[in-house]
Coordinates of C-alpha atoms and ligand atoms in Angstrom, one line a residue:
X230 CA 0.0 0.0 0.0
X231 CA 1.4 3.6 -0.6
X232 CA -0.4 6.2 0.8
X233 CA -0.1 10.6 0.5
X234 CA 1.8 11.0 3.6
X235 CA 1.0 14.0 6.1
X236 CA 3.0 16.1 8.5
X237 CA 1.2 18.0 10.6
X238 CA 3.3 20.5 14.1
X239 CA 1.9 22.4 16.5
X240 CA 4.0 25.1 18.4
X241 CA 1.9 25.8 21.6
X242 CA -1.4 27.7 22.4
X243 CA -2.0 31.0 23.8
X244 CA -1.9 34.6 23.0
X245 CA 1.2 34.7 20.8
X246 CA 1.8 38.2 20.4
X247 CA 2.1 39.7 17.0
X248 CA 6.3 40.4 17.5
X249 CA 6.2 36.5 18.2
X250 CA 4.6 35.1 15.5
X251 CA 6.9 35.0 13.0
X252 CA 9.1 33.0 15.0
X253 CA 6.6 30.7 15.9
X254 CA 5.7 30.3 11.8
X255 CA 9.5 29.7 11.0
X256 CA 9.5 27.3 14.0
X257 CA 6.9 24.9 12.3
X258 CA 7.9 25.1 8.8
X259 CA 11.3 24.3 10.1
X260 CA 9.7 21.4 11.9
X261 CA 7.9 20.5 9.0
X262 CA 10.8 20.9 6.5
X263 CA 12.7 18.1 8.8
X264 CA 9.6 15.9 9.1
X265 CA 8.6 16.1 5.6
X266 CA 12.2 14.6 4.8
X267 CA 11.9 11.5 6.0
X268 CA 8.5 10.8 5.0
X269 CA 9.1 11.9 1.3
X270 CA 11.8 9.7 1.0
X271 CA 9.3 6.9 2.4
X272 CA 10.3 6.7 6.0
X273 CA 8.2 6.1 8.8
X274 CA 5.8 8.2 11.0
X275 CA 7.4 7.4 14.0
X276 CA 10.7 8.5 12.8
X277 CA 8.9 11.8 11.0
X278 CA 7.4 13.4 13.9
X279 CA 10.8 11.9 16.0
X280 CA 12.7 14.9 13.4
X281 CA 9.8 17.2 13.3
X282 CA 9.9 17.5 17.4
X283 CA 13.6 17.8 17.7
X284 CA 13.6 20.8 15.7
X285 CA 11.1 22.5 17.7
X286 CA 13.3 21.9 21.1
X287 CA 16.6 23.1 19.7
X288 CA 14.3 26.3 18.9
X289 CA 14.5 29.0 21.8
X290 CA 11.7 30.2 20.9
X291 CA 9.5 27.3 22.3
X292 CA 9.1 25.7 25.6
X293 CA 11.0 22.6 24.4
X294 CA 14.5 21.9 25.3
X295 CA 16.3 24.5 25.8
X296 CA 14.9 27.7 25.9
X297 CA 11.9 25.8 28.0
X298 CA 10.5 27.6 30.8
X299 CA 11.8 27.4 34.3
X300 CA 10.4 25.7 37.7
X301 CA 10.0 27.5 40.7
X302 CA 13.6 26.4 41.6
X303 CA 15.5 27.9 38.6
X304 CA 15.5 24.4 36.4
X305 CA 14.3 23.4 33.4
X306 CA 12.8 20.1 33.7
X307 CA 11.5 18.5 30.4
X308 CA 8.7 16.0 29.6
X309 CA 8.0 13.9 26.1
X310 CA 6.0 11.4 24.7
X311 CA 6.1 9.4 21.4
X312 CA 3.0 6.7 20.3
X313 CA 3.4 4.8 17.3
X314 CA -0.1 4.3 15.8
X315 CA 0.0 0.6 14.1
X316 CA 1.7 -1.6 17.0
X317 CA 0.4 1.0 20.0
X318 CA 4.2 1.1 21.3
X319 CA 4.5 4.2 23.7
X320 CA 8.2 5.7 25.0
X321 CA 7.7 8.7 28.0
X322 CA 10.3 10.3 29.9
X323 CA 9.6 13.0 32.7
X324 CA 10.9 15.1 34.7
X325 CA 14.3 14.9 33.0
X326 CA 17.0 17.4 33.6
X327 CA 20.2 16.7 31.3
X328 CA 18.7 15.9 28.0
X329 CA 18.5 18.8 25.6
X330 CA 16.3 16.7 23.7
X331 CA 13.6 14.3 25.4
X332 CA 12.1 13.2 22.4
X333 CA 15.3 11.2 21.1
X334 CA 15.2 9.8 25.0
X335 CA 11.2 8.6 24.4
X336 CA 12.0 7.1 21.2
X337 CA 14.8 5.2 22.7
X338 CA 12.1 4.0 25.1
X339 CA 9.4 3.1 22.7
X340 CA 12.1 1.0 20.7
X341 CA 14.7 -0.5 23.0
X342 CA 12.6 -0.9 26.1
X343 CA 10.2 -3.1 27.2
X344 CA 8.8 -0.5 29.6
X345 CA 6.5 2.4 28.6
X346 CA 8.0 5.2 30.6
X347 CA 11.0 6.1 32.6
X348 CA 11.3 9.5 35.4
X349 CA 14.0 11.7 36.3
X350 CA 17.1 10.2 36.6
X351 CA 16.3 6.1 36.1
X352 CA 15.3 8.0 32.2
X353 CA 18.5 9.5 32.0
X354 CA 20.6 6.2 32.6
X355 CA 18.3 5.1 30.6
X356 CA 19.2 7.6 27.7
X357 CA 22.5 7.4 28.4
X358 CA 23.1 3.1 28.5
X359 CA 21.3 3.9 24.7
X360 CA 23.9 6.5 23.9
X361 CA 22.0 9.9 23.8
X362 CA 24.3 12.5 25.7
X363 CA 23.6 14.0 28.8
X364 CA 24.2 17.6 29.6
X365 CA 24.6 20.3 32.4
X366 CA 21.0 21.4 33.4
X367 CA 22.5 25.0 33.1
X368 CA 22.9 24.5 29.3
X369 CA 19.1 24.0 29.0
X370 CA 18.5 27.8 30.7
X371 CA 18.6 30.7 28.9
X372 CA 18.9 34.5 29.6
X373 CA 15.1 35.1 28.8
X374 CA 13.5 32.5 31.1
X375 CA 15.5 33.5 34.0
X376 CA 13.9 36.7 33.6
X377 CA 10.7 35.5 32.7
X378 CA 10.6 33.6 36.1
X379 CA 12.2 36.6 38.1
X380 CA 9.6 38.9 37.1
X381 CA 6.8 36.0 37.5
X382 CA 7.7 35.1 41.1
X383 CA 8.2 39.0 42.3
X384 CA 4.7 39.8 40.8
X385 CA 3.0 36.8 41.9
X386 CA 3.5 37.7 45.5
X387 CA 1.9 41.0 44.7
X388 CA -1.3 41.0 42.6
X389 CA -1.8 36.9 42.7
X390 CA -1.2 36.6 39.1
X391 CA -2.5 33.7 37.1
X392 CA -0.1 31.0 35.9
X393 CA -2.9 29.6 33.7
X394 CA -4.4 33.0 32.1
X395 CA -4.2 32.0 28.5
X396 CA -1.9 35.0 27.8
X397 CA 0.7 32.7 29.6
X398 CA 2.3 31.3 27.3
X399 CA 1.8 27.5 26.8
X400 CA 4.9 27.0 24.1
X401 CA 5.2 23.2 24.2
X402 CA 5.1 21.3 21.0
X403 CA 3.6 18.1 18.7
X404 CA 3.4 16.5 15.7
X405 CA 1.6 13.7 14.3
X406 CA 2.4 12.2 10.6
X407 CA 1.0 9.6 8.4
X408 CA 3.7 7.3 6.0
X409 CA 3.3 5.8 3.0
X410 CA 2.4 2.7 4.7
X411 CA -0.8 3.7 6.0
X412 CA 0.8 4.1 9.1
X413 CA -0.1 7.6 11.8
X414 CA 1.9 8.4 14.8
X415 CA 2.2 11.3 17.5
X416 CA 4.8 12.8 19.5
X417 CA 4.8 16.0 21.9
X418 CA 7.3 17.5 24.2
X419 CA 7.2 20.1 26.3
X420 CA 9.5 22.1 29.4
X421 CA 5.9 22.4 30.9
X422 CA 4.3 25.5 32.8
X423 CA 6.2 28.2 34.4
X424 CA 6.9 28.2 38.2
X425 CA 5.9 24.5 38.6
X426 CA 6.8 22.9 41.4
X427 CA 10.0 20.5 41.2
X428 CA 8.5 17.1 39.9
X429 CA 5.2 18.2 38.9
X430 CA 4.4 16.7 35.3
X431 CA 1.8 17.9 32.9
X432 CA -0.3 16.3 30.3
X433 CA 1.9 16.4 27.6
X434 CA 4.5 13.0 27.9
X435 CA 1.2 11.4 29.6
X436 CA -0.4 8.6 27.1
X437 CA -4.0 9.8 26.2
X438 CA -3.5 13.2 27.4
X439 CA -1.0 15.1 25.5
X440 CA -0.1 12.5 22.7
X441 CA -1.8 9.3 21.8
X442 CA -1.8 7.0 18.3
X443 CA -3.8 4.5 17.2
X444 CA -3.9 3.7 13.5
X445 CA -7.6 2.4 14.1
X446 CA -8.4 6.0 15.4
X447 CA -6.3 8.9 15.1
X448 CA -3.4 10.2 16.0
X449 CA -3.0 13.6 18.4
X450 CA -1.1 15.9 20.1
X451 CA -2.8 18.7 22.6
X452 CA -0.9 21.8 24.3
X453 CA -2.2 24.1 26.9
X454 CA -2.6 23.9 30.4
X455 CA -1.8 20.5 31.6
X456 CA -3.8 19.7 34.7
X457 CA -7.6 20.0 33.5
X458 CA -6.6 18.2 30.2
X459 CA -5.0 15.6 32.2
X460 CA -8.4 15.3 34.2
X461 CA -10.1 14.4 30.8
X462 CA -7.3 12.2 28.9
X463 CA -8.2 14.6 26.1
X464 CA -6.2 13.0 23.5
X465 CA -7.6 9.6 23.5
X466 CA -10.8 11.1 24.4
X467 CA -10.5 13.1 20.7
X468 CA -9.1 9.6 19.1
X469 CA -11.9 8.1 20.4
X470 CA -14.6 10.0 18.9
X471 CA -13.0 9.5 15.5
X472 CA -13.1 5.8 16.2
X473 CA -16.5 5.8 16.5
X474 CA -17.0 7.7 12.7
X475 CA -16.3 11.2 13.4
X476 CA -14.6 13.7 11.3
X477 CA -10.9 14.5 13.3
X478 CA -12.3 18.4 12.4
X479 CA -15.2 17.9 14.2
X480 CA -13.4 15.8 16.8
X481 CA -10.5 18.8 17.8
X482 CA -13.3 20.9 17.8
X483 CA -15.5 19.2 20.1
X484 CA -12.4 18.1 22.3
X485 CA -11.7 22.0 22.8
X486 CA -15.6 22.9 24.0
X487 CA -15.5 19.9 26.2
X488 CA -12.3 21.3 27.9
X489 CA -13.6 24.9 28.5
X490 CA -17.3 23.6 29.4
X491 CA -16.0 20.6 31.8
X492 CA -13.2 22.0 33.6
X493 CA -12.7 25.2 32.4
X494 CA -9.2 24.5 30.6
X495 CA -7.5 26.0 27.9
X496 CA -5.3 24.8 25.2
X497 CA -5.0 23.1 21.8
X498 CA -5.2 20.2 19.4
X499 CA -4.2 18.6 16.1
X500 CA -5.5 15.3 15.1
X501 CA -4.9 13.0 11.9
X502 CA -6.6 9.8 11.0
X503 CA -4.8 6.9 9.1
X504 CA -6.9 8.2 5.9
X505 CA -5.4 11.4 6.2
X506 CA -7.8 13.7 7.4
X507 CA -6.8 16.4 9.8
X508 CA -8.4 18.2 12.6
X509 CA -6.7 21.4 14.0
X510 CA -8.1 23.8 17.2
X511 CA -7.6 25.8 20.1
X512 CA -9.7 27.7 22.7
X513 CA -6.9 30.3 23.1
X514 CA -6.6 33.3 20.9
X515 CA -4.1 31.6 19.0
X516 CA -1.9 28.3 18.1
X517 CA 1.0 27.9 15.6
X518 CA 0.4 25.1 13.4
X519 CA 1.9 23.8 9.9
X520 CA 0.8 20.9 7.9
X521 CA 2.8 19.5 4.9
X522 CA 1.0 17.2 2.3
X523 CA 2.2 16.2 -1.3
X524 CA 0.9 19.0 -3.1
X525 CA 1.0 21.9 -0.5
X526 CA 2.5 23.9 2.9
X527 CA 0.1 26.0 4.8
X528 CA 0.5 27.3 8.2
X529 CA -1.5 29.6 10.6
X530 CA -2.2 30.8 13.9
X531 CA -6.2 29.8 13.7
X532 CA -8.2 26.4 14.1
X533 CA -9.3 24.7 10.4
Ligands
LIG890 N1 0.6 21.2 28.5 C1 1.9 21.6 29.0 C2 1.9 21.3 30.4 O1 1.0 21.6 31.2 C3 2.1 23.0 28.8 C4 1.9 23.5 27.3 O2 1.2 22.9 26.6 O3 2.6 24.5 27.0 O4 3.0 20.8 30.9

């Protein structure tokens, strides 16, 4: 069988600001441009959204490896997630702090481990017995998010400020691809929200919430803020309703009222089903997106 593949990257949903946005669009078409190699040359999903993803956390300019935003203590601790849609393998690592980029680390798990998800250090042995390097959790901070933490923590004392307003920035990133074998898979990775505590983990690297992949649904990767989508597995819970005949459109869309109406969350979706359809939306003012077929590159900021 040889299908059309599909590459479609999400960069985090929020308020991007209009001086941010361009950097945000470059970041996904560069994503994209990295994906879309493997798969045009007939490689797999799995290793498509792998390259799409690592792109995105070498880029400062999301909250990804480095660059990512910081925990209460100063550190960037990083989460990720892979999902291979035909054999339902899963890789996860969380709350790791010496690898620049956990989505290597995840797909190390989903391929050379019988286990579905490592923590902290046992994932960096982990990562490191597989021959990913480690690094100083100083090289993952930069200027920017030291002062984006200072000025968080000295205003939060005085007017109470909300780490979840959706003009926070929620920066993390996904991807989800379809080979030419009829094959879909997801992948998202994220540094998380700002000012967590040490060891808290979001959605994100959490199977069903932030990323899931199922060949007989869809495949999906959601950003935003981490705890309420967590509270409703969101992903699957999108995956599901294509299962059961829906339109992945329909399904991102639904998946974003049910998170404001059920638990008042906040975030963003893309979905793609093993025919190739696609399903892109937020409930914040914004989300960077890019999708890459065989005829065509678009990219935006709204849901579609
Ligand atoms: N969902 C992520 C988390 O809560 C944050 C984000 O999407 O930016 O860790």
């Amino acid at each position: 069988m040889s299908n059309n593949p599909i590459l479609l990257v999400h960069g985090g949903a929020w308020a991007i600001p209009g001086n941010m946005v361009e950097a945000h669009l470059n970041g996904v078409r560069n994503a994209i441009a990295a994906g879309w190699r493997v798969l045009e040359k007939g490689g797999t999903a799995l290793d498509a959204v792998e390259e799409a993803v690592v792109v995105m956390e070498d880029d400062e300019t999301f909250d990804a490896g480095r660059g990512s935003f910081l925990n209460r203590e100063g550190k960037v601790q990083l989460d990720a997630l892979m999902m291979d849609g035909a054999t339902l393998r899963a890789g996860g690592v969380g709350c790791v702090e010496h690898i620049a980029n956990p989505i290597r680390a995840a797909r190390k798990v989903l391929s050379e481990s019988p286990h579905v998800y490592f923590v902290g250090e046992g994932a960096e042995r982990f990562a490191q017995e597989q021959g990913l390097p480690l690094c100083e959790n100083k090289e993952l901070v930069i200027p920017r998010e030291v002062e984006r933490l200072r000025a968080f923590q000295s205003n939060a004392s005085k007017d109470n400020q909300d780490t979840f307003a959706p003009t926070i920035s929620h920066d993390t990133v996904g991807a989800v691809a379809l080979d030419t074998s009829g094959n879909i898979a997801a992948a998202t990775s994220t540094g998380g929200t700002l000012n967590k505590a040490p060891g808290r983990l979001g959605d994100s690297s959490l199977i069903g919430c932030g990323c899931y992949a199922d060949n007989q649904s869809a495949a999906a990767s959601t950003t935003g803020w981490g705890e309420p989508i967590m509270k409703l597995v969101l992903a699957k819970w999108a995956t599901d309703r294509v299962a059961s005949g829906n339109l992945p459109q329909w399904a991102a869309a639904e998946a974003m009222n049910y998170l404001k109406d059920r638990v008042n969350g906040h975030g963003g979706i893309i979905l793609l089903d093993s025919q190739g359809r696609t399903g892109i939306a937020h409930n914040t003012p914004r989300m960077a997106w890019a999708l890459r077929t065989s005829d065509r590159l678009d990219c935006g900021l709204e849901s579609k």
